[in-house]
Coordinates of N, CA and C in Angstrom, one line a residue:
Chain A
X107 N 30.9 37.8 141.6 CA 31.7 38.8 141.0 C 32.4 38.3 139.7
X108 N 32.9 39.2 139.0 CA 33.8 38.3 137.6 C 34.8 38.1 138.2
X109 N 34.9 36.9 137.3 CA 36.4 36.0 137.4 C 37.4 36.0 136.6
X110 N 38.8 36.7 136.6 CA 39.8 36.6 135.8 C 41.0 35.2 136.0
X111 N 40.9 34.9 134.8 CA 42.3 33.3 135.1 C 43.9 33.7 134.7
X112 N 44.5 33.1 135.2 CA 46.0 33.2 134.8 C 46.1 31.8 134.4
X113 N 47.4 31.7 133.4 CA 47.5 30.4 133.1 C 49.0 30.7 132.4
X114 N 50.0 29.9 133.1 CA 50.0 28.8 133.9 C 49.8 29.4 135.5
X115 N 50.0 28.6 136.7 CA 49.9 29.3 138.1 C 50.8 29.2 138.8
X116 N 52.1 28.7 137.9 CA 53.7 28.4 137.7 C 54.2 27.7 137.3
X117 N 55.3 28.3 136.8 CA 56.5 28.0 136.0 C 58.0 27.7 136.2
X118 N 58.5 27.0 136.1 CA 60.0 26.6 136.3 C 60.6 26.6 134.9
X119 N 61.7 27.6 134.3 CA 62.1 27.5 133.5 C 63.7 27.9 133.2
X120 N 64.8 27.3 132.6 CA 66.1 27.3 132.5 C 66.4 29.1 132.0
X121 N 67.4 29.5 132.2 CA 67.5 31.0 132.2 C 68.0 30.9 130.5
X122 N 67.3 32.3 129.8 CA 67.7 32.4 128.5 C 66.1 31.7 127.1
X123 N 64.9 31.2 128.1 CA 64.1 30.5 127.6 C 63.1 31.9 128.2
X124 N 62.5 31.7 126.9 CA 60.8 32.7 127.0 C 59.9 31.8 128.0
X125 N 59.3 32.6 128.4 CA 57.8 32.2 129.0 C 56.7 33.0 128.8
X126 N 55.5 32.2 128.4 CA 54.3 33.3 128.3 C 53.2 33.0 128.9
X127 N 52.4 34.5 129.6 CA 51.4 34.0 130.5 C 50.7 34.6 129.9
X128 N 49.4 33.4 130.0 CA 48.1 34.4 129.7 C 47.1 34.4 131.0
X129 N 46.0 35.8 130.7 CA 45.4 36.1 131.2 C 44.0 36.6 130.8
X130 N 43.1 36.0 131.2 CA 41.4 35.7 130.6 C 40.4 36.4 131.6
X131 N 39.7 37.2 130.8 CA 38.3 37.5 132.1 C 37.2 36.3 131.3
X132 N 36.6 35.7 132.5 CA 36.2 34.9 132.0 C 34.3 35.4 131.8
X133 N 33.7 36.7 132.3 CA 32.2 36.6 131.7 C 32.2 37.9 132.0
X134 N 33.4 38.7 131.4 CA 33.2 40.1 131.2 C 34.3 40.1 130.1
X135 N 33.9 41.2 129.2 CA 35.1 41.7 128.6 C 35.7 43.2 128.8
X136 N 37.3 42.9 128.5 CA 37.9 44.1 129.2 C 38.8 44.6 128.5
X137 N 38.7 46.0 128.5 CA 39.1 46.2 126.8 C 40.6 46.8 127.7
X138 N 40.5 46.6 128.8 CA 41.8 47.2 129.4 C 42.3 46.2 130.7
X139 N 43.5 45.6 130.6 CA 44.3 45.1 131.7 C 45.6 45.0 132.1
X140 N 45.8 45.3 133.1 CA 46.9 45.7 133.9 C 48.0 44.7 134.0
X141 N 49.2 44.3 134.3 CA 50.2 43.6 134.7 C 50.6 44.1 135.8
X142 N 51.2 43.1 136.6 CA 51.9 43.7 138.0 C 53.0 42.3 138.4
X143 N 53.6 43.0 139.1 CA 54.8 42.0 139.6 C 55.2 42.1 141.0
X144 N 55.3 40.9 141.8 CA 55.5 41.3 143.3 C 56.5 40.6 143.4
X145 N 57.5 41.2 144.3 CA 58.6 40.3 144.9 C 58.5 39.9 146.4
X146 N 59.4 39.3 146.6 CA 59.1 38.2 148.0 C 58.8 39.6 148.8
X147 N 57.9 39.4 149.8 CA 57.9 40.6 150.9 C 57.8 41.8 150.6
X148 N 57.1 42.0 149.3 CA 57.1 43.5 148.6 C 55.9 43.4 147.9
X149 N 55.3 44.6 148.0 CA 53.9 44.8 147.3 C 53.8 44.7 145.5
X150 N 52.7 45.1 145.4 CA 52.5 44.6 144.1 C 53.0 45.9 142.7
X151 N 53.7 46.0 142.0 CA 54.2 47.3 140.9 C 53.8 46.7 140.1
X152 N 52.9 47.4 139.5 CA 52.4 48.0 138.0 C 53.6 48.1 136.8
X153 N 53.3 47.2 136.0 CA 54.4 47.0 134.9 C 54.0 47.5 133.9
X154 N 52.8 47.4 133.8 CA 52.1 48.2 132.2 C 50.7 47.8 132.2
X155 N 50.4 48.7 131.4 CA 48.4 48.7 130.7 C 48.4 48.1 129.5
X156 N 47.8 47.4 129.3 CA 47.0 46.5 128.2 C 45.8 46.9 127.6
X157 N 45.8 47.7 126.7 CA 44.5 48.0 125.6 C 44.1 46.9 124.6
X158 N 42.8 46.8 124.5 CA 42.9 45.9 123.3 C 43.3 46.4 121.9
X159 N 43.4 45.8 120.9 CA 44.0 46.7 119.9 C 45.2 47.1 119.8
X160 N 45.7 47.7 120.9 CA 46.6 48.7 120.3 C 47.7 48.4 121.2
X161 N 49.2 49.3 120.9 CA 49.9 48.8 122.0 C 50.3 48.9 123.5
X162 N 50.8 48.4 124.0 CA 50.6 48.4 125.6 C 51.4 49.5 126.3
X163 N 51.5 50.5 127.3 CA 51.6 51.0 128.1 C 52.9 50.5 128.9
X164 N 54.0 50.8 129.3 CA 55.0 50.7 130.3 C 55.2 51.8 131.5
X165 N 55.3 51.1 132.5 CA 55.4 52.0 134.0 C 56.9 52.5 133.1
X166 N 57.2 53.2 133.5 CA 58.9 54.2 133.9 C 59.8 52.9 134.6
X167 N 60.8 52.4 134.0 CA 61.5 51.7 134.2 C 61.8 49.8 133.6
X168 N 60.3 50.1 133.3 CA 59.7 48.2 132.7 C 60.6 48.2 131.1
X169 N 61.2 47.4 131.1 CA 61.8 47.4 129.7 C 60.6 46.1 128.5
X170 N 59.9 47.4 127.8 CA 59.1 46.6 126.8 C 59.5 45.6 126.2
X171 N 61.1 45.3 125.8 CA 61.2 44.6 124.6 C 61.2 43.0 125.6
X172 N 61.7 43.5 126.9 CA 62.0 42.2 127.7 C 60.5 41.6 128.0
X173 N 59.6 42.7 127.8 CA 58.3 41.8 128.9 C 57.5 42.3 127.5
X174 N 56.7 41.0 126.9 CA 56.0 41.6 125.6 C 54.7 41.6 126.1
X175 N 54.2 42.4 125.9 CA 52.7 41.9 125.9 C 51.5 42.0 124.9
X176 N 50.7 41.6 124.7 CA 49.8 41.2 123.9 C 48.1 41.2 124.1
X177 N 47.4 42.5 123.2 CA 45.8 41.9 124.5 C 45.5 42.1 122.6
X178 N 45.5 40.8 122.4 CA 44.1 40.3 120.8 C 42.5 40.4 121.3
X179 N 42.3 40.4 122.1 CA 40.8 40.2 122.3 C 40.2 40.5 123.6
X180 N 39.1 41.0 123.6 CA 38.5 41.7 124.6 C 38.4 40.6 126.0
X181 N 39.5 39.9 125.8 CA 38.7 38.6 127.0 C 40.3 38.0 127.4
X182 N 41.5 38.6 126.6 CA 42.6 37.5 126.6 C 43.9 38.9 126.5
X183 N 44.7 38.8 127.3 CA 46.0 39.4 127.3 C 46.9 38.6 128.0
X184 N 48.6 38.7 127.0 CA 49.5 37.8 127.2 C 50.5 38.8 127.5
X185 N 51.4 38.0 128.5 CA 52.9 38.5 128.3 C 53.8 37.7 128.5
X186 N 55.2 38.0 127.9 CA 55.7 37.3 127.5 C 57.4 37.8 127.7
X187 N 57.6 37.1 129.0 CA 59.2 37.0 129.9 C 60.0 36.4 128.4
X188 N 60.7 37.7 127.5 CA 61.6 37.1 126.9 C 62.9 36.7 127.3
X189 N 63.6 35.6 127.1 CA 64.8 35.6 127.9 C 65.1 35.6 128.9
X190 N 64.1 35.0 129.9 CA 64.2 35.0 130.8 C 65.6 34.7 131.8
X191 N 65.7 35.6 132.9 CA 67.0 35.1 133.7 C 66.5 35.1 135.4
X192 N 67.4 34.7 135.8 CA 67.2 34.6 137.4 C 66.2 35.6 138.4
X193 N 67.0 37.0 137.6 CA 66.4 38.2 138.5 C 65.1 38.0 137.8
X194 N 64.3 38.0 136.9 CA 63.1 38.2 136.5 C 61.9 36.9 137.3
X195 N 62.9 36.2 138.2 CA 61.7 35.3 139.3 C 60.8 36.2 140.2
X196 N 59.6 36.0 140.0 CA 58.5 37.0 140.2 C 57.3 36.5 140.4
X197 N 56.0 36.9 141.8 CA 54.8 36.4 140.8 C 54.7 37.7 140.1
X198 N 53.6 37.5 139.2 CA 53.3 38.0 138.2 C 51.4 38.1 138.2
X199 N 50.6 39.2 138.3 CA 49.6 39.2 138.5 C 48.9 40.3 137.3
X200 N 47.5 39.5 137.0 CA 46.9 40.7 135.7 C 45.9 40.9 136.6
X201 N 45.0 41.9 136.0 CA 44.0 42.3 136.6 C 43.1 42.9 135.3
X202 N 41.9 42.9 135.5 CA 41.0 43.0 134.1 C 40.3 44.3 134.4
X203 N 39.7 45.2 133.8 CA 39.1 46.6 133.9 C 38.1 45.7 133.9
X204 N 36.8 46.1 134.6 CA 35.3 45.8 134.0 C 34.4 47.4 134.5
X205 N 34.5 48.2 133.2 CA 33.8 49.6 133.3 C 32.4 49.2 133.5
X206 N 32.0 48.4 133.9 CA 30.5 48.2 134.1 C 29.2 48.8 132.9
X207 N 28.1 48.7 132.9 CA 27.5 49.0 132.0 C 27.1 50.4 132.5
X208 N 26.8 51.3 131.1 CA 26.6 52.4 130.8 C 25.3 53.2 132.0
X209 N 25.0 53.6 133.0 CA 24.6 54.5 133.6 C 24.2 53.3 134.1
X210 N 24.6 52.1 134.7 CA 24.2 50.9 135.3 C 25.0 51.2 136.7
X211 N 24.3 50.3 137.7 CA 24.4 50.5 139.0 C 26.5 50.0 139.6
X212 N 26.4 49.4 138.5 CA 28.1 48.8 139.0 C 29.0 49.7 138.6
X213 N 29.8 49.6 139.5 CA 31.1 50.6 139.6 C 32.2 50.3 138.6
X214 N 32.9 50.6 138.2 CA 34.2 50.3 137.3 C 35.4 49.9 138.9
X215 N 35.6 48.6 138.0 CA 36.3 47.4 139.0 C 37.2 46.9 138.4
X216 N 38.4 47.5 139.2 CA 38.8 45.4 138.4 C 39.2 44.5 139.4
X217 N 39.3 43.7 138.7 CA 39.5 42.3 139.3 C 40.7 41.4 139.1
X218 N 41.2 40.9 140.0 CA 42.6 40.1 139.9 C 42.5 39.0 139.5
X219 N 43.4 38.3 138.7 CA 43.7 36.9 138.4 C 44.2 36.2 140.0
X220 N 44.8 35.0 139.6 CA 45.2 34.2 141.5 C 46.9 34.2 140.6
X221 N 47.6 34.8 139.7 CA 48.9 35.0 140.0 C 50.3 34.1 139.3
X222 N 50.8 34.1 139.2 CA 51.5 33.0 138.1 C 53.5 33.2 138.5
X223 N 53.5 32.2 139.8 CA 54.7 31.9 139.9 C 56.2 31.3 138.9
X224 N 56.8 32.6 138.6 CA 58.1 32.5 137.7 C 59.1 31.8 138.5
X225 N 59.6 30.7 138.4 CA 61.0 30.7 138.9 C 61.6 30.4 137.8
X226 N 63.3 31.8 137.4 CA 64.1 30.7 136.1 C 65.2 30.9 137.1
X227 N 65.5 29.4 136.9 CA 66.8 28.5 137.3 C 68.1 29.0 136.9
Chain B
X67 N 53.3 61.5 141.1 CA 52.9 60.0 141.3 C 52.5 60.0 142.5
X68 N 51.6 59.0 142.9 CA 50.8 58.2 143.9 C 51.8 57.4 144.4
X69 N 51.6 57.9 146.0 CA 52.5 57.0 147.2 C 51.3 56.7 148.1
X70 N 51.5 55.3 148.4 CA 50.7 54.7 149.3 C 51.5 53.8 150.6
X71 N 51.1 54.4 152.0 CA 52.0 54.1 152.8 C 51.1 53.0 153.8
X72 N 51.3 52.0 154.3 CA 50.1 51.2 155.5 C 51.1 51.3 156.4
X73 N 50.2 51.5 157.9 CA 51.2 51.5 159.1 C 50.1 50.7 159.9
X74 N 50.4 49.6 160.8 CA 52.1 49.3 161.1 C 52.4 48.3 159.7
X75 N 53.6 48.0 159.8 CA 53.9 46.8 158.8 C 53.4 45.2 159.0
X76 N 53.8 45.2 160.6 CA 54.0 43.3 160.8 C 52.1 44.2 162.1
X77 N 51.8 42.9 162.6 CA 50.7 43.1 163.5 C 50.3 41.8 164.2
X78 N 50.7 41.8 165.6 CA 50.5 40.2 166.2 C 49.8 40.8 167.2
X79 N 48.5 40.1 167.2 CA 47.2 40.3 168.3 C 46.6 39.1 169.1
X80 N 46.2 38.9 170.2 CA 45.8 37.6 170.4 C 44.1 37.8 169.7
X81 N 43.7 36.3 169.7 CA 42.7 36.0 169.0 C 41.5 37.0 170.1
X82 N 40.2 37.7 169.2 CA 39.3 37.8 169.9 C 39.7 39.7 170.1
X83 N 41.1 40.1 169.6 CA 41.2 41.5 169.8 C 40.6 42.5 168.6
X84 N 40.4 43.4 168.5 CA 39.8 44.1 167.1 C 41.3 44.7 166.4
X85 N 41.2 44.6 165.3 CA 42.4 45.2 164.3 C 42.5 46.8 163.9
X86 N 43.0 47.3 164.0 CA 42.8 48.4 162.6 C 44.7 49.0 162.4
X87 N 43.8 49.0 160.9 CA 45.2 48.8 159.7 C 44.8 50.3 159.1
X88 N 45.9 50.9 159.2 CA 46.0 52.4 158.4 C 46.7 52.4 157.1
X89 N 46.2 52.8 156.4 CA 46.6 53.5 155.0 C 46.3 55.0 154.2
X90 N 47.9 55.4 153.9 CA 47.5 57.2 153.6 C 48.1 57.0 152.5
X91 N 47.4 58.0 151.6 CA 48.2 58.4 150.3 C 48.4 59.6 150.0
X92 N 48.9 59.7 148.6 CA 49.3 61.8 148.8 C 48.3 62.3 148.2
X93 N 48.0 61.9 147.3 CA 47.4 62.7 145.9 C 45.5 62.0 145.8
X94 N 45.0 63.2 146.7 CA 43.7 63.0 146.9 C 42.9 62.6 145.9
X95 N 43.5 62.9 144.4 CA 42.4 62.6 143.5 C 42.4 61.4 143.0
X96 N 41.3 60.3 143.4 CA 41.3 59.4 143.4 C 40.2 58.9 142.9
X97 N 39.8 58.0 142.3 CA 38.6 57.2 141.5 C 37.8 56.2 142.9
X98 N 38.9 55.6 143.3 CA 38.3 54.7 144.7 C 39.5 53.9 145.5
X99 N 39.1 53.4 146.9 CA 40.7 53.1 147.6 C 39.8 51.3 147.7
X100 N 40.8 50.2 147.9 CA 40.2 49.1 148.1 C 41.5 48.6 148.8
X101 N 40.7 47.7 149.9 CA 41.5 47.2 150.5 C 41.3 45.2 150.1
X102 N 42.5 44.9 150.0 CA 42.3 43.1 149.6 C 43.1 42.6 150.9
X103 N 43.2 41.0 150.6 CA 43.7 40.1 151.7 C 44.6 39.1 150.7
X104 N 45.9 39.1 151.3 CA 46.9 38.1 150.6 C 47.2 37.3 151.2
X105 N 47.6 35.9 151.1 CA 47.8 34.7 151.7 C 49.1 34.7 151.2
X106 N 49.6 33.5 151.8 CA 51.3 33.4 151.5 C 51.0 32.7 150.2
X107 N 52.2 33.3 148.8 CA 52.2 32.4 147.8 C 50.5 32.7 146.7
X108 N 50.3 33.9 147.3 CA 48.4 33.3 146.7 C 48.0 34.8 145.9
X109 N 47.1 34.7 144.9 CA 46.5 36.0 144.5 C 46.0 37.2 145.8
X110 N 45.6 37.9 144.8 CA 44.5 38.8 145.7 C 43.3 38.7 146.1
X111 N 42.3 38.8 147.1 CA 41.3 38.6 147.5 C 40.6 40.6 148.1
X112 N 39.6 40.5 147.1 CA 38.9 42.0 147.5 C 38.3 41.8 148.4
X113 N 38.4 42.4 149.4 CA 37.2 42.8 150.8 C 36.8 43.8 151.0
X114 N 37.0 45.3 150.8 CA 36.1 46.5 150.5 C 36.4 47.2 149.2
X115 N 35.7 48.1 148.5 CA 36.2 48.7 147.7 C 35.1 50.0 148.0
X116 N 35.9 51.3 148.4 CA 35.1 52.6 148.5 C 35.5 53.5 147.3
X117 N 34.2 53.7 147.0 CA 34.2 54.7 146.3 C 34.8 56.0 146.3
X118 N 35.3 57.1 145.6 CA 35.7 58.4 146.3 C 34.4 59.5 146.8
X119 N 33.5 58.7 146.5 CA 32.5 59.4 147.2 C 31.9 59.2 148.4
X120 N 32.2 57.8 148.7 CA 31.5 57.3 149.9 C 33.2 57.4 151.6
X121 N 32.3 57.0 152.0 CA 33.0 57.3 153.5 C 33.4 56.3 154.3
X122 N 32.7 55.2 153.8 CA 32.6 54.3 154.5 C 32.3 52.3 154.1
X123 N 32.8 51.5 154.3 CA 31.9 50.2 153.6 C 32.3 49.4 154.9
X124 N 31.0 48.5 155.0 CA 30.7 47.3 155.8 C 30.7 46.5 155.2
X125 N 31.7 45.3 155.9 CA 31.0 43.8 154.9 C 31.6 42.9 156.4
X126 N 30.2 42.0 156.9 CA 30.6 41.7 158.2 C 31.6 41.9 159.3
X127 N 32.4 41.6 159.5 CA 33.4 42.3 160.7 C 34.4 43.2 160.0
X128 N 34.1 43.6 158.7 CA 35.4 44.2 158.3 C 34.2 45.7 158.0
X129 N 35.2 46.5 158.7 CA 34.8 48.1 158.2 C 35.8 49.0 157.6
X130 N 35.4 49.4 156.3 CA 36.0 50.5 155.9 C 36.1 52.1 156.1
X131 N 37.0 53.1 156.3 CA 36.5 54.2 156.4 C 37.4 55.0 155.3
X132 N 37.0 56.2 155.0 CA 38.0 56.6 153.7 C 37.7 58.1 154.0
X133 N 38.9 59.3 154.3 CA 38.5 60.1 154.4 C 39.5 61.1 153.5
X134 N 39.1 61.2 152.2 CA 39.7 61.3 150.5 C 40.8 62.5 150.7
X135 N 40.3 63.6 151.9 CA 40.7 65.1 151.8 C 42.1 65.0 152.7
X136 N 41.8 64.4 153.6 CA 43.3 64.2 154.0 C 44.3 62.7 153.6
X137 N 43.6 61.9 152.8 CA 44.4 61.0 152.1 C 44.7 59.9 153.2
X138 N 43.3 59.7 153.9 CA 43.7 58.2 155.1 C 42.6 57.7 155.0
X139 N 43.0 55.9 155.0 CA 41.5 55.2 155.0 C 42.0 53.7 156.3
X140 N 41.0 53.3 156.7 CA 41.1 52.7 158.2 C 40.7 51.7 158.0
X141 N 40.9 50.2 158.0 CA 40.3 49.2 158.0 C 40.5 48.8 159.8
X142 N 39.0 48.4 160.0 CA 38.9 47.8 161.3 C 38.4 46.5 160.9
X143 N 38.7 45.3 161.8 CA 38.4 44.1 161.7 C 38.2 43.8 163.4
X144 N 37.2 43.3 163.3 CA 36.5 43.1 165.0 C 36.7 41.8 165.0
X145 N 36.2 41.9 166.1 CA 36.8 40.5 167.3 C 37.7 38.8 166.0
X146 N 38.9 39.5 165.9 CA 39.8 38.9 165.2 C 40.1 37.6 165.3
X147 N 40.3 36.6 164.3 CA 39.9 35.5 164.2 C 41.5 35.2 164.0
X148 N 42.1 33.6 164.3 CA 43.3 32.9 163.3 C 43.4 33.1 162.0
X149 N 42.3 32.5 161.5 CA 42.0 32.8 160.0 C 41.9 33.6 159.5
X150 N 42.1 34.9 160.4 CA 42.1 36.8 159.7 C 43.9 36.6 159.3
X151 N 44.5 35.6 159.7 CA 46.1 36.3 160.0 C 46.5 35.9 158.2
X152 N 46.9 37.1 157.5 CA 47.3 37.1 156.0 C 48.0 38.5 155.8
X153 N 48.3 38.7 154.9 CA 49.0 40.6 154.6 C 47.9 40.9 153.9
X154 N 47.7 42.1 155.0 CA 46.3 43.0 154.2 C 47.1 44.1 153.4
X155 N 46.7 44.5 152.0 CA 47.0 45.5 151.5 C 45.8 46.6 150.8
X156 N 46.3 47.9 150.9 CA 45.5 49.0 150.7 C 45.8 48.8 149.0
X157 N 45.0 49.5 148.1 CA 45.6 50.4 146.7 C 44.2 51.2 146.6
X158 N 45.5 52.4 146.0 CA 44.4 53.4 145.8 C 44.1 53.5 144.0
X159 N 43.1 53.6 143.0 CA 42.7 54.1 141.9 C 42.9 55.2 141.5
X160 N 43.6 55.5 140.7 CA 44.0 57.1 140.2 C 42.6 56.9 138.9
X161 N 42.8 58.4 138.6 CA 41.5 58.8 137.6 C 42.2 58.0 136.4
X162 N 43.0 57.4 136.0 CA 43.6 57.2 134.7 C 43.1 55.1 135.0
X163 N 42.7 55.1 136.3 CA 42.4 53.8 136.7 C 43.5 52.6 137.1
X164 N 44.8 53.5 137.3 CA 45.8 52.3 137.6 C 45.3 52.6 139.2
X165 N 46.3 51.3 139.5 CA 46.4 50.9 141.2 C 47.7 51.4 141.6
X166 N 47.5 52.1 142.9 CA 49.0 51.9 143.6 C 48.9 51.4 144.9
X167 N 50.0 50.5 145.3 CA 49.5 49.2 146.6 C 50.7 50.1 147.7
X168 N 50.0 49.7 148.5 CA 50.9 50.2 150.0 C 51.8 48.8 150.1
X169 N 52.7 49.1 150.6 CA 53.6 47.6 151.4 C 53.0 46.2 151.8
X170 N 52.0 46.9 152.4 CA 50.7 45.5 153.4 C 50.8 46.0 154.9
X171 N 50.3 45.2 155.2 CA 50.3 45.0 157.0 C 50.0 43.2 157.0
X172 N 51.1 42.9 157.8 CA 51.1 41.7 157.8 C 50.5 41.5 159.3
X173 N 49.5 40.5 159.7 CA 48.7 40.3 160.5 C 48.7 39.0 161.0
X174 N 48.9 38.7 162.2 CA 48.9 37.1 162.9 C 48.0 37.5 164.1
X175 N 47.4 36.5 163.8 CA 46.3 36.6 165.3 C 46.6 34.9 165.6
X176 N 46.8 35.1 167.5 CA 47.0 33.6 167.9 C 46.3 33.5 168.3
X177 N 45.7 32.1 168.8 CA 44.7 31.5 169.4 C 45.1 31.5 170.4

């Protein structure tokens, strides 16, 4: 199956300091990927959509300016915990669209990165 | 909006018993429901993904069933292993292609 990366797979960082995660499909390109955020013992919420090109999508309540995101290239989308503070400790999971090829036997999928542990101190 | 509910929450079976994990949602129109496996601290791991056309997927001891019109899909897992014990979670695909995740079902099988 395709493989999506996160990078870093956590982070420790002092409160008031940015962090940014990227996220790669590595032998598909995806012109669309998702953010999500899970807290301890709580499923995973949808924070926003990632288009290439253009700008990104927010669920109802995600404050854009705090969580930036970034998709330059069909293969790479970033976001980026501005300012981070305490409550924003989270994992943090992308997931990549792969619409499969055009009247080809594969289904439109996506696929998860393994997730990128925030702790700010 | 898409609500996705898994019942029971927690699930402790002795080793060697069969599982099944329920998941309902509201809003029948759906692209496809997939069920993954989470480990403590860990990404997601896919183990079925049904289509909204199909009814059903097998992938060795794990069976899917999806029945789209009343908005419930069934994961059964047969003769249940230690190494089954993780939080299974449902999400269903809306037409727009987001995911919406149920809670989980957290699962312990003892030896």
């Amino acid at each position: 199956g395709a493989v999506v990366s996160q990078h870093p797979s956590r982070v420790i960082c002092k409160s008031g300091t940015s962090v940014k995660i990227e996220c790669r499909s590595l032998d598909f390109q995806a012109t669309t990927m998702f953010w999500y955020r899970q807290f301890p013992k709580q499923s995973l919420m949808l924070m926003a959509t990632s288009n290439e090109g253009s700008k990104a999508t927010y669920e109802q309540g995600v404050e854009k300016d705090k969580f930036l995101i970034n998709h330059a290239s069909l293969t790479l989308s970033t976001l980026t915990v501005t300012s981070a503070h305490p409550e924003d400790s989270s994992f943090y999971i992308c997931s990549a669209r792969d619409p499969g090829l055009a009247g080809g036997p594969g289904p439109d999928t996506q696929y998860f990165g393994p997730g990128t542990r925030l702790t700010v101190l | 909006k898409q609500e996705v509910t898994q019942i029971p929450a927690a699930l402790s079976v002795p080793e060697g018993e069969n599982l099944v994990l329920n998941c309902s949602f509201t809003d029948s129109a759906i692209y496809n429901l997939q069920w993954f496996r989470q480990d403590p601290g860990k990404g997601l791991t896919s183990l079925l993904l049904i289509q909204s056309s199909q009814r059903e997927q097998t992938s060795g001891r794990l069976n899917a069933s999806l029945d789209k019109s009343s908005g419930r899909s069934t994961l059964y897992i047969a003769a249940s292993q230690p190494g089954d014990s993780a939080t299974y979670l449902c999400a269903v695909t809306s037409n727009d292609y987001k995911l919406s995740f149920g809670a989980g079902t957290t699962v312990t099988v003892r030896a």
